[in-house]
GROMACS .gro file of N, CA and C in nm:
model
  474
    1MET      N    1  -2.698   3.001  -2.547
    1MET     CA    2  -2.762   2.887  -2.486
    1MET      C    3  -2.663   2.772  -2.470
    2ARG      N    4  -2.587   2.749  -2.574
    2ARG     CA    5  -2.489   2.641  -2.571
    2ARG      C    6  -2.385   2.667  -2.463
    3LYS      N    7  -2.342   2.790  -2.448
    3LYS     CA    8  -2.243   2.825  -2.347
    3LYS      C    9  -2.300   2.806  -2.206
    4LEU      N   10  -2.426   2.840  -2.186
    4LEU     CA   11  -2.491   2.822  -2.056
    4LEU      C   12  -2.500   2.673  -2.021
    5ARG      N   13  -2.537   2.590  -2.118
    5ARG     CA   14  -2.546   2.446  -2.096
    5ARG      C   15  -2.409   2.390  -2.059
    6GLN      N   16  -2.305   2.437  -2.127
    6GLN     CA   17  -2.169   2.392  -2.099
    6GLN      C   18  -2.127   2.432  -1.958
    7MET      N   19  -2.161   2.553  -1.914
    7MET     CA   20  -2.129   2.598  -1.779
    7MET      C   21  -2.202   2.515  -1.675
    8ILE      N   22  -2.328   2.482  -1.700
    8ILE     CA   23  -2.406   2.401  -1.606
    8ILE      C   24  -2.347   2.260  -1.596
    9GLN      N   25  -2.309   2.202  -1.709
    9GLN     CA   26  -2.250   2.068  -1.709
    9GLN      C   27  -2.116   2.068  -1.633
   10THR      N   28  -2.037   2.172  -1.650
   10THR     CA   29  -1.910   2.183  -1.579
   10THR      C   30  -1.934   2.194  -1.429
   11ALA      N   31  -2.032   2.275  -1.391
   11ALA     CA   32  -2.064   2.293  -1.249
   11ALA      C   33  -2.115   2.162  -1.189
   12ILE      N   34  -2.199   2.090  -1.259
   12ILE     CA   35  -2.251   1.962  -1.212
   12ILE      C   36  -2.136   1.861  -1.199
   13GLY      N   37  -2.046   1.860  -1.295
   13GLY     CA   38  -1.931   1.769  -1.289
   13GLY      C   39  -1.844   1.797  -1.168
   14ALA      N   40  -1.820   1.924  -1.142
   14ALA     CA   41  -1.739   1.961  -1.026
   14ALA      C   42  -1.809   1.922  -0.897
   15LEU      N   43  -1.939   1.940  -0.892
   15LEU     CA   44  -2.017   1.904  -0.774
   15LEU      C   45  -2.014   1.753  -0.751
   16VAL      N   46  -2.025   1.675  -0.858
   16VAL     CA   47  -2.019   1.529  -0.846
   16VAL      C   48  -1.882   1.486  -0.795
   17LEU      N   49  -1.775   1.545  -0.847
   17LEU     CA   50  -1.640   1.511  -0.801
   17LEU      C   51  -1.622   1.546  -0.654
   18PHE      N   52  -1.671   1.662  -0.614
   18PHE     CA   53  -1.661   1.704  -0.475
   18PHE      C   54  -1.739   1.609  -0.384
   19ALA      N   55  -1.859   1.571  -0.424
   19ALA     CA   56  -1.941   1.481  -0.343
   19ALA      C   57  -1.876   1.343  -0.334
   20ALA      N   58  -1.817   1.296  -0.442
   20ALA     CA   59  -1.751   1.165  -0.441
   20ALA      C   60  -1.630   1.167  -0.347
   21ALA      N   61  -1.553   1.272  -0.351
   21ALA     CA   62  -1.436   1.283  -0.263
   21ALA      C   63  -1.480   1.288  -0.117
   22PHE      N   64  -1.586   1.362  -0.088
   22PHE     CA   65  -1.635   1.374   0.048
   22PHE      C   66  -1.692   1.242   0.098
   23ALA      N   67  -1.762   1.170   0.013
   23ALA     CA   68  -1.825   1.044   0.052
   23ALA      C   69  -1.722   0.934   0.077
   24THR      N   70  -1.609   0.934   0.009
   24THR     CA   71  -1.511   0.827   0.025
   24THR      C   72  -1.412   0.854   0.137
   25SER      N   73  -1.404   0.977   0.183
   25SER     CA   74  -1.311   1.003   0.293
   25SER      C   75  -1.375   0.955   0.422
   26GLY      N   76  -1.294   0.892   0.508
   26GLY     CA   77  -1.345   0.839   0.634
   26GLY      C   78  -1.372   0.951   0.732
   27PRO      N   79  -1.440   0.917   0.842
   27PRO     CA   80  -1.469   1.020   0.942
   27PRO      C   81  -1.340   1.063   1.011
   28VAL      N   82  -1.334   1.188   1.043
   28VAL     CA   83  -1.217   1.241   1.113
   28VAL      C   84  -1.236   1.212   1.261
   29MET      N   85  -1.138   1.143   1.319
   29MET     CA   86  -1.146   1.109   1.460
   29MET      C   87  -1.070   1.215   1.540
   30ALA      N   88  -1.134   1.271   1.635
   30ALA     CA   89  -1.069   1.370   1.721
   30ALA      C   90  -1.023   1.300   1.848
   31ALA      N   91  -0.912   1.348   1.901
   31ALA     CA   92  -0.862   1.293   2.027
   31ALA      C   93  -0.958   1.331   2.139
   32GLY      N   94  -0.966   1.244   2.238
   32GLY     CA   95  -1.056   1.266   2.351
   32GLY      C   96  -0.996   1.353   2.460
   33CYS      N   97  -0.873   1.400   2.439
   33CYS     CA   98  -0.808   1.487   2.536
   33CYS      C   99  -0.704   1.572   2.464
   34SER      N  100  -0.654   1.672   2.532
   34SER     CA  101  -0.546   1.753   2.476
   34SER      C  102  -0.463   1.811   2.590
   35GLY      N  103  -0.337   1.839   2.559
   35GLY     CA  104  -0.248   1.900   2.656
   35GLY      C  105  -0.238   1.820   2.784
   36THR      N  106  -0.228   1.890   2.897
   36THR     CA  107  -0.215   1.822   3.026
   36THR      C  108  -0.342   1.745   3.064
   37GLY      N  109  -0.450   1.769   2.992
   37GLY     CA  110  -0.573   1.693   3.014
   37GLY      C  111  -0.558   1.547   2.975
   38CYS      N  112  -0.450   1.513   2.903
   38CYS     CA  113  -0.422   1.373   2.866
   38CYS      C  114  -0.344   1.299   2.974
   39ASN      N  115  -0.286   1.372   3.070
   39ASN     CA  116  -0.203   1.309   3.172
   39ASN      C  117  -0.280   1.200   3.245
   40GLY      N  118  -0.217   1.083   3.253
   40GLY     CA  119  -0.275   0.971   3.325
   40GLY      C  120  -0.386   0.898   3.252
   41LYS      N  121  -0.409   0.931   3.126
   41LYS     CA  122  -0.518   0.867   3.050
   41LYS      C  123  -0.464   0.764   2.952
   42ASP      N  124  -0.551   0.674   2.912
   42ASP     CA  125  -0.520   0.565   2.820
   42ASP      C  126  -0.503   0.619   2.678
   43PRO      N  127  -0.387   0.596   2.612
   43PRO     CA  128  -0.364   0.651   2.479
   43PRO      C  129  -0.456   0.593   2.371
   44ILE      N  130  -0.497   0.469   2.386
   44ILE     CA  131  -0.586   0.409   2.286
   44ILE      C  132  -0.727   0.462   2.305
   45ALA      N  133  -0.777   0.461   2.427
   45ALA     CA  134  -0.912   0.508   2.454
   45ALA      C  135  -0.931   0.655   2.417
   46MET      N  136  -0.825   0.735   2.430
   46MET     CA  137  -0.834   0.878   2.401
   46MET      C  138  -0.808   0.912   2.255
   47GLY      N  139  -0.772   0.814   2.173
   47GLY     CA  140  -0.747   0.840   2.032
   47GLY      C  141  -0.609   0.896   2.002
   48CYS      N  142  -0.519   0.891   2.099
   48CYS     CA  143  -0.384   0.944   2.081
   48CYS      C  144  -0.290   0.843   2.016
   49ALA      N  145  -0.326   0.716   2.021
   49ALA     CA  146  -0.244   0.610   1.961
   49ALA      C  147  -0.288   0.587   1.816
   50ASP      N  148  -0.321   0.695   1.746
   50ASP     CA  149  -0.366   0.685   1.608
   50ASP      C  150  -0.249   0.654   1.515
   51SER      N  151  -0.272   0.658   1.387
   51SER     CA  152  -0.170   0.620   1.289
   51SER      C  153  -0.051   0.714   1.287
   52ARG      N  154  -0.063   0.831   1.347
   52ARG     CA  155   0.051   0.925   1.351
   52ARG      C  156   0.145   0.896   1.467
   53ALA      N  157   0.102   0.819   1.569
   53ALA     CA  158   0.187   0.787   1.684
   53ALA      C  159   0.303   0.700   1.637
   54TYR      N  160   0.418   0.717   1.703
   54TYR     CA  161   0.536   0.642   1.659
   54TYR      C  162   0.626   0.609   1.778
   55ASP      N  163   0.716   0.511   1.752
   55ASP     CA  164   0.817   0.473   1.851
   55ASP      C  165   0.931   0.574   1.847
   56VAL      N  166   0.968   0.629   1.962
   56VAL     CA  167   1.080   0.722   1.971
   56VAL      C  168   1.209   0.644   1.994
   57TYR      N  169   1.207   0.558   2.096
   57TYR     CA  170   1.321   0.473   2.128
   57TYR      C  171   1.271   0.335   2.165
   58THR      N  172   1.353   0.235   2.137
   58THR     CA  173   1.326   0.098   2.183
   58THR      C  174   1.453   0.043   2.247
   59ARG      N  175   1.431  -0.051   2.336
   59ARG     CA  176   1.544  -0.120   2.397
   59ARG      C  177   1.503  -0.264   2.422
   60GLU      N  178   1.590  -0.356   2.387
   60GLU     CA  179   1.562  -0.497   2.410
   60GLU      C  180   1.647  -0.548   2.526
   61ILE      N  181   1.584  -0.623   2.614
   61ILE     CA  182   1.650  -0.677   2.731
   61ILE      C  183   1.629  -0.828   2.732
   62ASN      N  184   1.736  -0.902   2.752
   62ASN     CA  185   1.728  -1.048   2.760
   62ASN      C  186   1.727  -1.091   2.904
   63TYR      N  187   1.634  -1.179   2.936
   63TYR     CA  188   1.627  -1.241   3.069
   63TYR      C  189   1.654  -1.389   3.048
   64GLY      N  190   1.730  -1.447   3.138
   64GLY     CA  191   1.759  -1.589   3.122
   64GLY      C  192   1.761  -1.662   3.253
   65GLY      N  193   1.721  -1.784   3.245
   65GLY     CA  194   1.724  -1.873   3.359
   65GLY      C  195   1.738  -2.014   3.307
   66THR      N  196   1.743  -2.108   3.397
   66THR     CA  197   1.761  -2.247   3.354
   66THR      C  198   1.640  -2.300   3.279
   67ASN      N  199   1.520  -2.272   3.330
   67ASN     CA  200   1.400  -2.326   3.267
   67ASN      C  201   1.313  -2.220   3.201
   68LEU      N  202   1.349  -2.093   3.215
   68LEU     CA  203   1.267  -1.985   3.163
   68LEU      C  204   1.356  -1.873   3.111
   69SER      N  205   1.327  -1.826   2.991
   69SER     CA  206   1.401  -1.712   2.936
   69SER      C  207   1.305  -1.626   2.853
   70ALA      N  208   1.343  -1.502   2.832
   70ALA     CA  209   1.258  -1.411   2.755
   70ALA      C  210   1.339  -1.292   2.704
   71THR      N  211   1.288  -1.232   2.598
   71THR     CA  212   1.338  -1.104   2.548
   71THR      C  213   1.222  -1.006   2.556
   72MET      N  214   1.247  -0.895   2.624
   72MET     CA  215   1.147  -0.791   2.641
   72MET      C  216   1.190  -0.669   2.561
   73ARG      N  217   1.096  -0.609   2.490
   73ARG     CA  218   1.122  -0.483   2.419
   73ARG      C  219   1.047  -0.372   2.494
   74VAL      N  220   1.120  -0.270   2.538
   74VAL     CA  221   1.062  -0.153   2.602
   74VAL      C  222   1.057  -0.043   2.495
   75ILE      N  223   0.944   0.024   2.484
   75ILE     CA  224   0.923   0.121   2.376
   75ILE      C  225   0.872   0.253   2.434
   76LEU      N  226   0.937   0.363   2.396
   76LEU     CA  227   0.887   0.496   2.427
   76LEU      C  228   0.804   0.540   2.307
   77ARG      N  229   0.674   0.563   2.328
   77ARG     CA  230   0.584   0.604   2.220
   77ARG      C  231   0.554   0.753   2.233
   78TYR      N  232   0.528   0.818   2.117
   78TYR     CA  233   0.492   0.959   2.115
   78TYR      C  234   0.376   0.981   2.020
   79SER      N  235   0.282   1.063   2.061
   79SER     CA  236   0.168   1.099   1.978
   79SER      C  237   0.175   1.246   1.941
   80PRO      N  238   0.199   1.277   1.813
   80PRO     CA  239   0.193   1.418   1.771
   80PRO      C  240   0.051   1.473   1.779
   81THR      N  241  -0.048   1.386   1.770
   81THR     CA  242  -0.188   1.429   1.780
   81THR      C  243  -0.215   1.491   1.916
   82CYS      N  244  -0.162   1.430   2.021
   82CYS     CA  245  -0.189   1.476   2.158
   82CYS      C  246  -0.069   1.537   2.228
   83GLY      N  247   0.053   1.525   2.169
   83GLY     CA  248   0.174   1.577   2.232
   83GLY      C  249   0.213   1.497   2.355
   84THR      N  250   0.179   1.367   2.356
   84THR     CA  251   0.200   1.284   2.474
   84THR      C  252   0.296   1.170   2.448
   85ASN      N  253   0.356   1.122   2.558
   85ASN     CA  254   0.441   1.003   2.557
   85ASN      C  255   0.374   0.896   2.642
   86TRP      N  256   0.408   0.770   2.617
   86TRP     CA  257   0.371   0.660   2.705
   86TRP      C  258   0.469   0.545   2.684
   87ALA      N  259   0.472   0.455   2.782
   87ALA     CA  260   0.560   0.339   2.777
   87ALA      C  261   0.481   0.218   2.728
   88LYS      N  262   0.550   0.134   2.652
   88LYS     CA  263   0.490   0.010   2.604
   88LYS      C  264   0.594  -0.100   2.620
   89VAL      N  265   0.550  -0.221   2.656
   89VAL     CA  266   0.638  -0.336   2.673
   89VAL      C  267   0.582  -0.453   2.595
   90GLU      N  268   0.671  -0.524   2.525
   90GLU     CA  269   0.631  -0.645   2.452
   90GLU      C  270   0.732  -0.754   2.481
   91VAL      N  271   0.685  -0.876   2.504
   91VAL     CA  272   0.773  -0.991   2.511
   91VAL      C  273   0.783  -1.043   2.368
   92THR      N  274   0.902  -1.033   2.310
   92THR     CA  275   0.919  -1.070   2.169
   92THR      C  276   0.961  -1.214   2.150
   93ARG      N  277   1.014  -1.275   2.258
   93ARG     CA  278   1.058  -1.415   2.251
   93ARG      C  279   1.059  -1.470   2.392
   94SER      N  280   1.022  -1.597   2.405
   94SER     CA  281   1.033  -1.661   2.535
   94SER      C  282   1.043  -1.812   2.520
   95ASN      N  283   1.098  -1.875   2.623
   95ASN     CA  284   1.104  -2.019   2.630
   95ASN      C  285   1.057  -2.058   2.770
   96PRO      N  286   0.941  -2.123   2.783
   96PRO     CA  287   0.851  -2.170   2.679
   96PRO      C  288   0.781  -2.055   2.607
   97SER      N  289   0.742  -2.080   2.484
   97SER     CA  290   0.691  -1.974   2.397
   97SER      C  291   0.555  -1.918   2.438
   98ASN      N  292   0.479  -1.992   2.512
   98ASN     CA  293   0.344  -1.945   2.550
   98ASN      C  294   0.336  -1.896   2.694
   99TYR      N  295   0.449  -1.869   2.757
   99TYR     CA  296   0.452  -1.829   2.897
   99TYR      C  297   0.394  -1.689   2.914
  100SER      N  298   0.320  -1.670   3.022
  100SER     CA  299   0.260  -1.541   3.054
  100SER      C  300   0.343  -1.477   3.167
  101PHE      N  301   0.382  -1.350   3.150
  101PHE     CA  302   0.474  -1.284   3.242
  101PHE      C  303   0.404  -1.177   3.326
  102GLN      N  304   0.460  -1.150   3.443
  102GLN     CA  305   0.420  -1.034   3.522
  102GLN      C  306   0.502  -0.917   3.467
  103ILE      N  307   0.433  -0.814   3.419
  103ILE     CA  308   0.498  -0.699   3.355
  103ILE      C  309   0.468  -0.573   3.436
  104ALA      N  310   0.569  -0.492   3.457
  104ALA     CA  311   0.550  -0.360   3.518
  104ALA      C  312   0.617  -0.259   3.426
  105LEU      N  313   0.553  -0.144   3.406
  105LEU     CA  314   0.612  -0.041   3.321
  105LEU      C  315   0.576   0.095   3.373
  106THR      N  316   0.656   0.192   3.335
  106THR     CA  317   0.633   0.329   3.379
  106THR      C  318   0.700   0.426   3.283
  107LEU      N  319   0.669   0.551   3.296
  107LEU     CA  320   0.730   0.658   3.219
  107LEU      C  321   0.808   0.745   3.315
  108GLN      N  322   0.931   0.779   3.278
  108GLN     CA  323   1.016   0.861   3.364
  108GLN      C  324   1.070   0.980   3.286
  109ASP      N  325   1.101   1.087   3.360
  109ASP     CA  326   1.166   1.201   3.296
  109ASP      C  327   1.315   1.168   3.281
  110SER      N  328   1.391   1.257   3.223
  110SER     CA  329   1.533   1.229   3.197
  110SER      C  330   1.615   1.215   3.325
  111GLY      N  331   1.560   1.257   3.439
  111GLY     CA  332   1.628   1.240   3.566
  111GLY      C  333   1.586   1.113   3.639
  112TYR      N  334   1.520   1.023   3.569
  112TYR     CA  335   1.472   0.895   3.623
  112TYR      C  336   1.365   0.912   3.731
  113ASN      N  337   1.291   1.021   3.726
  113ASN     CA  338   1.180   1.041   3.818
  113ASN      C  339   1.053   0.988   3.752
  114THR      N  340   0.982   0.898   3.820
  114THR     CA  341   0.859   0.842   3.765
  114THR      C  342   0.754   0.951   3.756
  115VAL      N  343   0.689   0.959   3.641
  115VAL     CA  344   0.585   1.058   3.618
  115VAL      C  345   0.454   1.003   3.674
  116SER      N  346   0.390   1.079   3.758
  116SER     CA  347   0.269   1.037   3.826
  116SER      C  348   0.160   0.992   3.727
  117GLY      N  349   0.097   0.882   3.758
  117GLY     CA  350  -0.017   0.835   3.679
  117GLY      C  351   0.019   0.756   3.555
  118THR      N  352   0.147   0.724   3.535
  118THR     CA  353   0.185   0.655   3.411
  118THR      C  354   0.223   0.509   3.433
  119SER      N  355   0.234   0.464   3.557
  119SER     CA  356   0.277   0.327   3.585
  119SER      C  357   0.161   0.230   3.562
  120HIS      N  358   0.197   0.108   3.523
  120HIS     CA  359   0.096   0.008   3.494
  120HIS      C  360   0.155  -0.130   3.517
  121GLY      N  361   0.076  -0.220   3.567
  121GLY     CA  362   0.116  -0.359   3.582
  121GLY      C  363   0.014  -0.448   3.514
  122THR      N  364   0.062  -0.557   3.457
  122THR     CA  365  -0.027  -0.649   3.388
  122THR      C  366   0.035  -0.788   3.388
  123VAL      N  367  -0.042  -0.885   3.350
  123VAL     CA  368   0.007  -1.021   3.330
  123VAL      C  369  -0.021  -1.057   3.185
  124GLY      N  370   0.080  -1.109   3.118
  124GLY     CA  371   0.063  -1.147   2.977
  124GLY      C  372   0.194  -1.135   2.903
  125ARG      N  373   0.185  -1.088   2.777
  125ARG     CA  374   0.304  -1.075   2.693
  125ARG      C  375   0.324  -0.933   2.643
  126SER      N  376   0.233  -0.842   2.678
  126SER     CA  377   0.249  -0.702   2.639
  126SER      C  378   0.165  -0.613   2.730
  127GLY      N  379   0.198  -0.487   2.729
  127GLY     CA  380   0.121  -0.390   2.806
  127GLY      C  381   0.167  -0.250   2.774
  128TYR      N  382   0.086  -0.153   2.810
  128TYR     CA  383   0.122  -0.012   2.790
  128TYR      C  384   0.069   0.069   2.906
  129GLY      N  385   0.133   0.181   2.929
  129GLY     CA  386   0.094   0.267   3.040
  129GLY      C  387   0.015   0.388   2.993
  130ASN      N  388  -0.018   0.472   3.089
  130ASN     CA  389  -0.092   0.593   3.060
  130ASN      C  390   0.000   0.702   3.008
  131MET      N  391  -0.061   0.806   2.954
  131MET     CA  392   0.012   0.914   2.885
  131MET      C  393   0.056   1.024   2.981
  132TYR      N  394   0.153   1.099   2.929
  132TYR     CA  395   0.198   1.221   2.994
  132TYR      C  396   0.225   1.324   2.886
  133TYR      N  397   0.169   1.444   2.903
  133TYR     CA  398   0.188   1.551   2.806
  133TYR      C  399   0.329   1.606   2.817
  134ALA      N  400   0.409   1.584   2.713
  134ALA     CA  401   0.550   1.625   2.715
  134ALA      C  402   0.598   1.650   2.573
  135PRO      N  403   0.544   1.750   2.504
  135PRO     CA  404   0.583   1.770   2.364
  135PRO      C  405   0.730   1.809   2.347
  136THR      N  406   0.792   1.866   2.449
  136THR     CA  407   0.933   1.905   2.436
  136THR      C  408   1.021   1.853   2.550
  137THR      N  409   0.963   1.787   2.649
  137THR     CA  410   1.039   1.736   2.763
  137THR      C  411   1.089   1.595   2.732
  138PRO      N  412   1.220   1.570   2.747
  138PRO     CA  413   1.272   1.434   2.724
  138PRO      C  414   1.214   1.336   2.826
  139MET      N  415   1.160   1.226   2.777
  139MET     CA  416   1.102   1.121   2.860
  139MET      C  417   1.169   0.989   2.825
  140ARG      N  418   1.155   0.891   2.912
  140ARG     CA  419   1.205   0.755   2.886
  140ARG      C  420   1.101   0.655   2.931
  141ALA      N  421   1.091   0.545   2.857
  141ALA     CA  422   1.002   0.435   2.892
  141ALA      C  423   1.083   0.331   2.969
  142CYS      N  424   1.023   0.275   3.073
  142CYS     CA  425   1.091   0.175   3.155
  142CYS      C  426   0.998   0.056   3.176
  143GLY      N  427   1.057  -0.061   3.177
  143GLY     CA  428   0.978  -0.181   3.200
  143GLY      C  429   1.060  -0.289   3.265
  144VAL      N  430   0.990  -0.387   3.322
  144VAL     CA  431   1.056  -0.501   3.384
  144VAL      C  432   0.962  -0.620   3.376
  145LEU      N  433   1.019  -0.735   3.353
  145LEU     CA  434   0.944  -0.860   3.366
  145LEU      C  435   0.962  -0.902   3.511
  146SER      N  436   0.865  -0.869   3.594
  146SER     CA  437   0.874  -0.894   3.738
  146SER      C  438   0.893  -1.042   3.769
  147THR      N  439   0.853  -1.127   3.677
  147THR     CA  440   0.870  -1.271   3.692
  147THR      C  441   1.016  -1.305   3.723
  148PHE      N  442   1.109  -1.229   3.664
  148PHE     CA  443   1.252  -1.255   3.681
  148PHE      C  444   1.313  -1.175   3.795
  149GLY      N  445   1.241  -1.076   3.848
  149GLY     CA  446   1.296  -0.990   3.951
  149GLY      C  447   1.386  -0.885   3.888
  150GLY      N  448   1.452  -0.807   3.970
  150GLY     CA  449   1.539  -0.702   3.919
  150GLY      C  450   1.465  -0.570   3.904
  151GLY      N  451   1.537  -0.469   3.858
  151GLY     CA  452   1.480  -0.336   3.846
  151GLY      C  453   1.435  -0.304   3.706
  152TYR      N  454   1.383  -0.185   3.693
  152TYR     CA  455   1.336  -0.135   3.564
  152TYR      C  456   1.453  -0.121   3.466
  153GLN      N  457   1.426  -0.149   3.342
  153GLN     CA  458   1.520  -0.124   3.231
  153GLN      C  459   1.456  -0.016   3.145
  154CYS      N  460   1.534   0.086   3.108
  154CYS     CA  461   1.475   0.202   3.041
  154CYS      C  462   1.538   0.227   2.903
  155THR      N  463   1.458   0.295   2.820
  155THR     CA  464   1.508   0.341   2.689
  155THR      C  465   1.591   0.466   2.712
  156ASN      N  466   1.650   0.518   2.608
  156ASN     CA  467   1.711   0.650   2.613
  156ASN      C  468   1.601   0.753   2.634
  157ALA      N  469   1.638   0.870   2.678
  157ALA     CA  470   1.540   0.979   2.692
  157ALA      C  471   1.530   1.052   2.558
  158GLY      N  472   1.410   1.081   2.519
  158GLY     CA  473   1.390   1.152   2.393
  158GLY      C  474   1.260   1.224   2.392
   0.00000   0.00000   0.00000
């Protein structure tokens, strides 16, 4: 009888530990797309810009003028969750500090060919483009502060 009671208590303890672990773990978020089905889609809306996504390459570009200057960071992002890349641009410094810029960005393959559906334009201090499924294809992120004119500036391909 004593041994049976001990076995029941052990089983109940294990069940309580299992239930506690299950209750404290957050919900598992699944990506809203996979493979080439992610092409041209928003990485945040699709769940691909989760905590596993990371910067592959960054490049900083300085723009200068007499009354206006800025530093732009172009970022190639990769999501292991979705196997996708996308371009991101941030203005990290400007004079005047609160200036809003015309930003254009795109994703290109290693031959500088723009990947369809990845270009984006915005006004502000940051922006990101749509994804392209490229788990093994070298890609590069390109951006420009159209306010200053000139062409796209790109990261290394990776």
